[in-house]
Structures are given as structure tokens and as C-alpha cells.
Coordinates of C-alpha atoms in Angstrom, one line a residue:
W288 CA 21.8 -9.4 5.5
Y289 CA 20.4 -10.9 2.6
T290 CA 21.6 -14.7 3.6
G291 CA 17.9 -15.8 4.6
S292 CA 15.9 -13.4 2.0
A293 CA 15.2 -16.1 -0.4
S294 CA 14.6 -19.0 2.1
C295 CA 12.0 -16.6 4.0
M296 CA 10.1 -15.9 1.0
Y297 CA 10.2 -19.4 -0.3
R298 CA 8.5 -20.2 3.2
V299 CA 6.1 -17.0 3.0
G300 CA 4.8 -18.4 -0.4
L301 CA 4.6 -22.1 0.6
E302 CA 3.0 -21.6 3.7
Q303 CA 1.0 -18.1 3.9
I304 CA 0.0 -18.5 0.1
L305 CA -0.2 -22.4 -1.0
G306 CA -1.5 -23.3 2.7
F307 CA 1.3 -25.8 3.0
E308 CA 1.6 -27.0 6.7
K309 CA 3.2 -30.0 7.8
R310 CA 3.0 -30.7 11.9
G311 CA 4.9 -34.0 12.8
D312 CA 3.2 -36.9 10.0
R313 CA 0.7 -35.2 9.1
L314 CA -0.1 -32.6 6.3
R315 CA -2.7 -29.9 6.1
I316 CA -3.3 -27.5 2.7
D317 CA -5.3 -24.3 3.3
P318 CA -4.9 -22.4 0.5
R319 CA -4.7 -18.5 0.4
V320 CA -4.9 -18.0 -3.4
P321 CA -6.7 -15.3 -6.0
S322 CA -10.5 -16.5 -6.7
G323 CA -9.2 -16.3 -10.2
W324 CA -6.5 -19.4 -9.7
K325 CA -8.3 -22.5 -10.9
G326 CA -5.7 -24.3 -9.1
F327 CA -2.2 -25.4 -8.4
S328 CA -0.2 -28.3 -7.6
I329 CA 3.0 -29.6 -5.3
E330 CA 5.0 -32.4 -5.3
Y331 CA 6.2 -33.0 -1.8
R332 CA 8.8 -36.0 -0.8
F333 CA 8.6 -37.3 2.5
G334 CA 11.3 -39.8 2.9
R335 CA 11.4 -42.1 -0.1
S336 CA 7.4 -41.5 -0.4
L337 CA 6.2 -38.7 -3.2
Y338 CA 3.1 -37.2 -2.3
A339 CA 1.6 -35.6 -5.8
I340 CA -1.1 -32.8 -4.5
K341 CA -3.1 -31.2 -6.7
V342 CA -5.3 -28.4 -5.5
Q343 CA -8.7 -27.2 -7.2
Q344 CA -10.8 -24.4 -6.7
N345 CA -14.3 -25.9 -8.3
G346 CA -16.8 -27.0 -5.6
E347 CA -17.6 -28.6 -2.4
P348 CA -14.4 -28.5 -0.1
S349 CA -12.9 -32.5 0.4
V350 CA -9.7 -34.1 0.6
R351 CA -8.8 -37.3 -0.7
M352 CA -5.8 -39.5 -1.1
D353 CA -5.3 -42.3 -3.2
G354 CA -9.2 -42.3 -4.0
R355 CA -9.9 -42.1 -0.2
L356 CA -11.7 -39.5 1.4
L357 CA -9.9 -37.9 4.5
D358 CA -12.5 -36.4 6.9
D359 CA -10.2 -34.5 8.9
G360 CA -9.2 -32.9 6.0
E361 CA -5.3 -33.8 7.1
I362 CA -2.6 -36.2 5.0
P363 CA -1.1 -38.6 6.6
L364 CA 2.7 -38.7 5.7
V365 CA 4.0 -42.3 5.8
E366 CA 7.5 -43.3 4.5
D367 CA 6.2 -46.5 2.2
G368 CA 8.3 -45.5 -0.8
Q369 CA 5.1 -44.9 -2.8
R370 CA 3.8 -42.3 -4.8
H371 CA 0.3 -40.8 -3.5
E372 CA -2.2 -38.8 -5.2
V373 CA -3.8 -35.9 -3.2
V374 CA -6.7 -34.0 -4.3
V375 CA -7.7 -30.8 -2.5
V376 CA -10.6 -29.2 -3.7
T377 CA -11.7 -25.6 -2.3
S378 CA -14.5 -23.5 -2.8
P379 CA -13.4 -19.9 -4.7
S380 CA -15.8 -18.3 -2.5
T381 CA -13.9 -19.4 0.7
V382 CA -10.6 -18.8 -0.8
A383 CA -11.6 -15.4 -2.0
A384 CA -13.3 -14.1 1.1
R385 CA -9.8 -14.7 3.2

């Protein structure tokens, strides 16, 4: 009965705590981490592409990919073989209130 335990805990950590939510070719990061965390990073491979995602709790919420502001907060996933730099900024007060 231990067969799925590790994968279940991995999923809880990734999805419920770090807020990693993939739907089709879109990715949303909506973390629920302690307000004491300054941030964290995730490297996510989508086909041949690599997404280097840095989450920071220090300001006005925003999402940027390769320096470009993403108004809807969703990261478009494309398999172009490139490395994409993503910066997600969250407000510590917003995260701590959850």
C-alpha cells in the first residue's frame, strides 16, 4: 500500500505548497509558503525547453518571462528548445494570509 506514497507527497509539495499548476500549454505559480520564506526556484522542462522559475516574496505581485510582463499571470509553455527565465513576485502579506 506504499506504492503511491512518495509520488503523492511530491505532488502535494509541488502543487499545493509551491503552487505549481499546469493546464495544457499554460503554467501558473500561486504559492502557499510561509511568509518567512524569501523565495524559491524551480527548473521545469517542457519538451526540449527549460523554464528557470524564481519566486520572490518581496513586492507587488507580477509575473515576467524573459523580461516581459505577463498581464494574465500565466506562463505560456512552448517547445522551442530555449531556456526561459521566469520571475514570479508575490506579496508576503498575501501569502501569509492564506
